[in-house]
């Protein structure tokens, strides 16, 4: 699988944001909602993680 610089940076930013959100979610009460969407710019599926407080 070949990744361009833009795709690599986008995937690295997504991983970093998921880790940051997971730390926030464990500190306070709430619910995490994970949604998969097709990103036309990347040409692949992308995960969107939302945190909803109680």
mmCIF file with all atom_site columns, C-alpha atoms in Angstrom:
data_model
loop_
_atom_site.group_PDB
_atom_site.id
_atom_site.type_symbol
_atom_site.label_atom_id
_atom_site.label_alt_id
_atom_site.label_comp_id
_atom_site.label_asym_id
_atom_site.label_entity_id
_atom_site.label_seq_id
_atom_site.pdbx_PDB_ins_code
_atom_site.Cartn_x
_atom_site.Cartn_y
_atom_site.Cartn_z
_atom_site.occupancy
_atom_site.B_iso_or_equiv
_atom_site.pdbx_formal_charge
_atom_site.auth_seq_id
_atom_site.auth_comp_id
_atom_site.auth_asym_id
_atom_site.auth_atom_id
_atom_site.pdbx_PDB_model_num
ATOM 1  C CA . UNK A 1 1  ? 0.000   0.000  0.000  1.00 0.00 ? 1  UNK A CA 1
ATOM 2  C CA . UNK A 1 2  ? 1.484   3.315  -1.056 1.00 0.00 ? 2  UNK A CA 1
ATOM 3  C CA . UNK A 1 3  ? 0.786   6.377  1.058  1.00 0.00 ? 3  UNK A CA 1
ATOM 4  C CA . UNK A 1 4  ? 1.456   9.912  -0.042 1.00 0.00 ? 4  UNK A CA 1
ATOM 5  C CA . UNK A 1 5  ? 2.778   12.434 2.445  1.00 0.00 ? 5  UNK A CA 1
ATOM 6  C CA . UNK A 1 6  ? -0.691  13.979 2.784  1.00 0.00 ? 6  UNK A CA 1
ATOM 7  C CA . UNK A 1 7  ? -2.345  10.616 3.484  1.00 0.00 ? 7  UNK A CA 1
ATOM 8  C CA . UNK A 1 8  ? 0.336   9.687  6.017  1.00 0.00 ? 8  UNK A CA 1
ATOM 9  C CA . UNK A 1 9  ? -0.056  12.962 7.903  1.00 0.00 ? 9  UNK A CA 1
ATOM 10 C CA . UNK A 1 10 ? -3.849  12.613 7.894  1.00 0.00 ? 10 UNK A CA 1
ATOM 11 C CA . UNK A 1 11 ? -3.707  9.089  9.285  1.00 0.00 ? 11 UNK A CA 1
ATOM 12 C CA . UNK A 1 12 ? -1.119  10.058 11.914 1.00 0.00 ? 12 UNK A CA 1
ATOM 13 C CA . UNK A 1 13 ? -3.283  12.998 13.023 1.00 0.00 ? 13 UNK A CA 1
ATOM 14 C CA . UNK A 1 14 ? -6.319  10.717 13.257 1.00 0.00 ? 14 UNK A CA 1
ATOM 15 C CA . UNK A 1 15 ? -4.447  8.270  15.486 1.00 0.00 ? 15 UNK A CA 1
ATOM 16 C CA . UNK A 1 16 ? -3.216  11.069 17.729 1.00 0.00 ? 16 UNK A CA 1
ATOM 17 C CA . UNK A 1 17 ? -6.696  12.558 18.072 1.00 0.00 ? 17 UNK A CA 1
ATOM 18 C CA . UNK A 1 18 ? -8.238  9.171  18.925 1.00 0.00 ? 18 UNK A CA 1
ATOM 19 C CA . UNK A 1 19 ? -5.657  8.687  21.677 1.00 0.00 ? 19 UNK A CA 1
ATOM 20 C CA . UNK A 1 20 ? -6.283  12.174 23.061 1.00 0.00 ? 20 UNK A CA 1
ATOM 21 C CA . UNK A 1 21 ? -10.062 11.721 23.024 1.00 0.00 ? 21 UNK A CA 1
ATOM 22 C CA . UNK A 1 22 ? -9.778  8.330  24.717 1.00 0.00 ? 22 UNK A CA 1
ATOM 23 C CA . UNK A 1 23 ? -7.807  9.896  27.578 1.00 0.00 ? 23 UNK A CA 1
ATOM 24 C CA . UNK A 1 24 ? -10.462 12.591 28.022 1.00 0.00 ? 24 UNK A CA 1
ATOM 25 C CA . UNK A 1 25 ? -13.244 9.982  27.905 1.00 0.00 ? 25 UNK A CA 1
ATOM 26 C CA . UNK A 1 26 ? -11.698 7.918  30.673 1.00 0.00 ? 26 UNK A CA 1
ATOM 27 C CA . UNK A 1 27 ? -11.279 10.944 32.940 1.00 0.00 ? 27 UNK A CA 1
ATOM 28 C CA . UNK A 1 28 ? -14.897 12.098 32.819 1.00 0.00 ? 28 UNK A CA 1
ATOM 29 C CA . UNK A 1 29 ? -18.225 10.333 32.474 1.00 0.00 ? 29 UNK A CA 1
ATOM 30 C CA . UNK A 1 30 ? -19.535 10.071 28.969 1.00 0.00 ? 30 UNK A CA 1
ATOM 31 C CA . UNK A 1 31 ? -19.995 7.972  25.886 1.00 0.00 ? 31 UNK A CA 1
ATOM 32 C CA . UNK A 1 32 ? -17.822 7.602  22.803 1.00 0.00 ? 32 UNK A CA 1
ATOM 33 C CA . UNK A 1 33 ? -19.516 7.159  19.428 1.00 0.00 ? 33 UNK A CA 1
ATOM 34 C CA . UNK A 1 34 ? -17.444 5.810  16.545 1.00 0.00 ? 34 UNK A CA 1
ATOM 35 C CA . UNK A 1 35 ? -18.719 6.351  12.991 1.00 0.00 ? 35 UNK A CA 1
ATOM 36 C CA . UNK A 1 36 ? -17.105 5.128  9.779  1.00 0.00 ? 36 UNK A CA 1
ATOM 37 C CA . UNK A 1 37 ? -17.490 7.336  6.703  1.00 0.00 ? 37 UNK A CA 1
ATOM 38 C CA . UNK A 1 38 ? -16.080 7.196  3.180  1.00 0.00 ? 38 UNK A CA 1
ATOM 39 C CA . UNK A 1 39 ? -13.675 10.068 2.543  1.00 0.00 ? 39 UNK A CA 1
ATOM 40 C CA . UNK A 1 40 ? -13.525 10.888 -1.178 1.00 0.00 ? 40 UNK A CA 1
ATOM 41 C CA . UNK A 1 41 ? -10.334 12.918 -0.779 1.00 0.00 ? 41 UNK A CA 1
ATOM 42 C CA . UNK A 1 42 ? -8.460  9.996  0.772  1.00 0.00 ? 42 UNK A CA 1
ATOM 43 C CA . UNK A 1 43 ? -10.273 7.381  -1.280 1.00 0.00 ? 43 UNK A CA 1
ATOM 44 C CA . UNK A 1 44 ? -10.834 5.194  1.775  1.00 0.00 ? 44 UNK A CA 1
ATOM 45 C CA . UNK A 1 45 ? -12.857 4.822  4.945  1.00 0.00 ? 45 UNK A CA 1
ATOM 46 C CA . UNK A 1 46 ? -12.233 7.197  7.842  1.00 0.00 ? 46 UNK A CA 1
ATOM 47 C CA . UNK A 1 47 ? -13.222 6.880  11.485 1.00 0.00 ? 47 UNK A CA 1
ATOM 48 C CA . UNK A 1 48 ? -14.930 9.792  13.248 1.00 0.00 ? 48 UNK A CA 1
ATOM 49 C CA . UNK A 1 49 ? -14.900 9.542  17.020 1.00 0.00 ? 49 UNK A CA 1
ATOM 50 C CA . UNK A 1 50 ? -17.315 11.716 19.053 1.00 0.00 ? 50 UNK A CA 1
ATOM 51 C CA . UNK A 1 51 ? -17.449 12.133 22.798 1.00 0.00 ? 51 UNK A CA 1
ATOM 52 C CA . UNK A 1 52 ? -20.908 12.778 24.269 1.00 0.00 ? 52 UNK A CA 1
ATOM 53 C CA . UNK A 1 53 ? -21.014 13.649 27.990 1.00 0.00 ? 53 UNK A CA 1
ATOM 54 C CA . UNK A 1 54 ? -23.796 12.240 30.155 1.00 0.00 ? 54 UNK A CA 1
#
